[in-house]
XYZ file of C-alpha atoms in Angstrom:
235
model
C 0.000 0.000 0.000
C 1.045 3.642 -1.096
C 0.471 7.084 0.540
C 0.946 10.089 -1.372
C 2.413 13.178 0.226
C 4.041 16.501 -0.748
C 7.671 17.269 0.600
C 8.914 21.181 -0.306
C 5.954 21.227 -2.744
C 6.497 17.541 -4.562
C 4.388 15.168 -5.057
C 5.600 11.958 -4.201
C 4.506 8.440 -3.357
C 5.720 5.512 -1.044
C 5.214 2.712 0.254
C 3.032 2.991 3.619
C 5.045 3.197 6.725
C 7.991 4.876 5.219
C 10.168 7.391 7.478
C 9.828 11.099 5.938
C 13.824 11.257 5.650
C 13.820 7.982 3.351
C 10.985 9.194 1.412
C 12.709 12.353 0.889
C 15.937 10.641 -0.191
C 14.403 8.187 -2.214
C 12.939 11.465 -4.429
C 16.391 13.490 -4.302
C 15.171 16.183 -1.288
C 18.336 15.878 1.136
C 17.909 16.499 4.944
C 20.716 17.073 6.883
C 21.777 14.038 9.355
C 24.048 13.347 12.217
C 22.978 10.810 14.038
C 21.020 8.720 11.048
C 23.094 5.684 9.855
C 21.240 3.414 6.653
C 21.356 -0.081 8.076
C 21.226 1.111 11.634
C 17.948 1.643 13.997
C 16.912 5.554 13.534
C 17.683 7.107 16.720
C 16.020 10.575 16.440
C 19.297 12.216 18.743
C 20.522 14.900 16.855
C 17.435 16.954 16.390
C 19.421 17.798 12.667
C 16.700 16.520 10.374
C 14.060 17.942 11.591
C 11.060 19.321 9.417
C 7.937 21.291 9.667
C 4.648 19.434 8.905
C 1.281 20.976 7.867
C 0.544 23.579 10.002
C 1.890 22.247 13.294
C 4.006 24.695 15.237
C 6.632 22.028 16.228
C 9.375 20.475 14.129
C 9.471 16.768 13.500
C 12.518 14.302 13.258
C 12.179 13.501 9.981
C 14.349 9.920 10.337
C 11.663 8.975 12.868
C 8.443 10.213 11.861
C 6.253 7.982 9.335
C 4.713 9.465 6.372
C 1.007 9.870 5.926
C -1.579 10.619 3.493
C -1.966 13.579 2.254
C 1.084 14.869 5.070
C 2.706 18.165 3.451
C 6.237 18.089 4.278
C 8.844 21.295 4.693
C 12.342 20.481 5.022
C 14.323 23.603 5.040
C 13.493 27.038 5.563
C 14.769 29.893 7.512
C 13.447 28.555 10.641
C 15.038 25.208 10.674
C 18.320 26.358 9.410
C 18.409 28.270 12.796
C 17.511 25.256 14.605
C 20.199 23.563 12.649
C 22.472 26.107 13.350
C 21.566 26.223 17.118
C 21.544 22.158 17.413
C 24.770 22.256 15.984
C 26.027 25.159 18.241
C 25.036 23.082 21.339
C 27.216 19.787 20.366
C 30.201 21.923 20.298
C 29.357 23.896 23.777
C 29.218 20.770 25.648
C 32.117 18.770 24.289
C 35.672 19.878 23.903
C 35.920 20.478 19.793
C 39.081 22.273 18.236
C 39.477 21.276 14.853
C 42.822 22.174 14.411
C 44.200 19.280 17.096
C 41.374 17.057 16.213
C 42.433 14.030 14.315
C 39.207 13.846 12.372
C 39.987 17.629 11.360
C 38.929 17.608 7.284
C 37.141 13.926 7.798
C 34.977 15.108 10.561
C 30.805 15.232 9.453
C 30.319 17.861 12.564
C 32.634 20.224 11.086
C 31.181 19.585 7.571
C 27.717 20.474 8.909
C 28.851 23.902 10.569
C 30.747 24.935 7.673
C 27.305 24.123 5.668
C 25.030 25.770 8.317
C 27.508 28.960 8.773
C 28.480 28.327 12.391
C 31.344 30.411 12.740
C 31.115 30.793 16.383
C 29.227 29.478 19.821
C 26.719 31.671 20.748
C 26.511 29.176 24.191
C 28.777 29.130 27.205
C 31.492 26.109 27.325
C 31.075 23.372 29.538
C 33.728 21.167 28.397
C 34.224 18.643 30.747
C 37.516 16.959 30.955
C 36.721 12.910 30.114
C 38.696 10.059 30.090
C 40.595 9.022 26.821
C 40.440 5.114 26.793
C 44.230 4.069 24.631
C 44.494 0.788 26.051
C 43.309 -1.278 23.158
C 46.058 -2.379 20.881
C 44.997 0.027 17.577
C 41.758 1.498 18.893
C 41.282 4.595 20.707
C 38.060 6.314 22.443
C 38.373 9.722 23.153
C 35.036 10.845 25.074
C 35.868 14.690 24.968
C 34.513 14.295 21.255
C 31.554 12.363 21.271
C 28.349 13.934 20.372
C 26.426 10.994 21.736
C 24.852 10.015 18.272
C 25.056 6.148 19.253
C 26.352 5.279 15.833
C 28.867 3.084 17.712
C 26.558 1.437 20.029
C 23.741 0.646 17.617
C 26.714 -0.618 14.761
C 28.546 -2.997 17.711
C 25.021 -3.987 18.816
C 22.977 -4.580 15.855
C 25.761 -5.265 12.997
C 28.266 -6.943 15.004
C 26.026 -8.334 17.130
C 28.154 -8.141 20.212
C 27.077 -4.849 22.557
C 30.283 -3.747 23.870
C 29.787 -0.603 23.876
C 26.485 1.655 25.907
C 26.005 4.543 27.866
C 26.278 4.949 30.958
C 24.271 8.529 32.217
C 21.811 10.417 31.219
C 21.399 13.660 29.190
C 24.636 15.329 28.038
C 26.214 13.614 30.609
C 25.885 10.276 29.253
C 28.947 8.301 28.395
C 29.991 6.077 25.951
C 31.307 3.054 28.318
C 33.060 -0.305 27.094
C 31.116 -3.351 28.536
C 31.101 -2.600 32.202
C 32.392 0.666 32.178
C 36.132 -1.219 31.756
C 38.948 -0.299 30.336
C 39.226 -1.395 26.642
C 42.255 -3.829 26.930
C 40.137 -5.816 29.765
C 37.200 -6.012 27.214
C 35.735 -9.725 26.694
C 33.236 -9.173 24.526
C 34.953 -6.684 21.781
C 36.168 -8.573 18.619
C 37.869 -5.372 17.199
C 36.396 -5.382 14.055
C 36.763 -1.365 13.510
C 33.342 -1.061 12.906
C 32.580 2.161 15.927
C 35.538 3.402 14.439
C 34.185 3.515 10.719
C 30.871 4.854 12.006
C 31.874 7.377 13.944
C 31.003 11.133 12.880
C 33.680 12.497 14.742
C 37.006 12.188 16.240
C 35.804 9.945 19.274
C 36.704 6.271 18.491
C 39.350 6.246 15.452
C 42.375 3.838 14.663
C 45.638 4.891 15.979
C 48.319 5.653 13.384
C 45.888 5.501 10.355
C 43.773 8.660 8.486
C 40.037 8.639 9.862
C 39.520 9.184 5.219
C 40.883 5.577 5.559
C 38.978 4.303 8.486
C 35.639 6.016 7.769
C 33.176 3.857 6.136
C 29.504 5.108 6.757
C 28.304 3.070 4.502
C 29.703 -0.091 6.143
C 26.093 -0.979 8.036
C 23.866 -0.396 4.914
C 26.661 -2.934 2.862
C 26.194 -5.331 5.724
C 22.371 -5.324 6.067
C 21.985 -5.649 2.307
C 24.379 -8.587 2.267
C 22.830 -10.574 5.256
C 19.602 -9.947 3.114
C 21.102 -11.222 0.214
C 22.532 -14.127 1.817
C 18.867 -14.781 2.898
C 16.953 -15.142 -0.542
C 19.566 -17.553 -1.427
């Protein structure tokens, strides 16, 4: 079963159940993500792809909000690039973020979205807290001043590798990213240390030590997964 819809004025058509960001991207209107992942769980944490519906005076994440009939869809205007721009300014304000010592500097999808949005400065006072950086797996590295708390590692080690080592621990923007107990990486038993948080990762918070987060990053690497397992199915 279909529903038809407009999104910025198109008329378009999907299949029933659909999330507003997919139909979007599945018609060529791009939203701006963070926290969305293809092949992951939508998480709805980032507050970046948010749209206006109808006439209702409050936004929408779009990665997390089915489509309806007849639903008439806004994704950008002058409004939501300000919440953009203000969503974006509060990720920075709460975690320490200098691009020019950060090793995802040039690789790093934050930075990429406040260049886009025109964040040139932080109109909110600076909490950063100072946070353990976990170095004692052989090659990985977690550095928790950096995380924006997307999940993209959790739900990838959960739901792709099918292992959970990783979860928060916390609430808020004081959760934490925490290795199986809240342990040290080097005592994990459950990681396998397939790279996958690593490849996933937005920003400069989990990368491989020694190599170029352009070499490491795969966001695609969930989506390539899924539609393999799938694959692998109709066999």
């Amino acid at each position: 079963m279909t529903v038809k819809l407009k999104i910025d004025g198109k008329d378009i058509e999907v299949l029933e159940g659909t999330m507003i960001l997919e139909a979007a991207r599945q018609n060529g209107i791009r939203i701006p993500t963070l926290c969305y992942l293809e092949g992951l769980t939508a998480y709805g944490g980032c507050r970046m792809c948010m749209v206006t519906i109808g006439k209702s005076p409050k936004p929408f994440a779009s990665c997390v909000t089915p489509v309806s009939e007849g639903m008439e869809v806004i994704t950008d205007s002058p409004g939501l690039r300000e919440y953009r721009r203000m969503a974006v300014q509060f990720l920075l304000s709460e975690r320490t973020h200098i691009c020019s010592v950060c090793v995802a500097n040039g690789s790093c999808e934050l930075q990429e979205l406040a260049n886009e949005l025109g964040v040139d400065h932080v109109a909110f006072e600076r909490e950063w807290p100072r946070l353990d950086v976990d170095s004692t797996h052989s090659f990985l590295v977690m550095d928790r001043n950096r995380c924006i708390l997307c999940t993209r590692c959790i739900r990838v080690c959960d739901e792709i590798e099918g292992v959970h080592t990783l979860d928060l621990m916390h609430r808020g923007k004081e959760s934490q990213v925490i290795i199986d107990l809240n342990q040290e990486w080097k005592e994990s038993s459950s990681c396998t240390s397939c790279r996958k948080c690593a490849k996933v990762c937005p920003v400069g918070a989990i990368y491989v030590e020694g190599e170029t987060l352009s070499i490491t990053k795969d966001d695609q690497i969930a989506r390539f997964i899924m539609e393999r397992r799938e694959a692998a199915h109709e066999e």
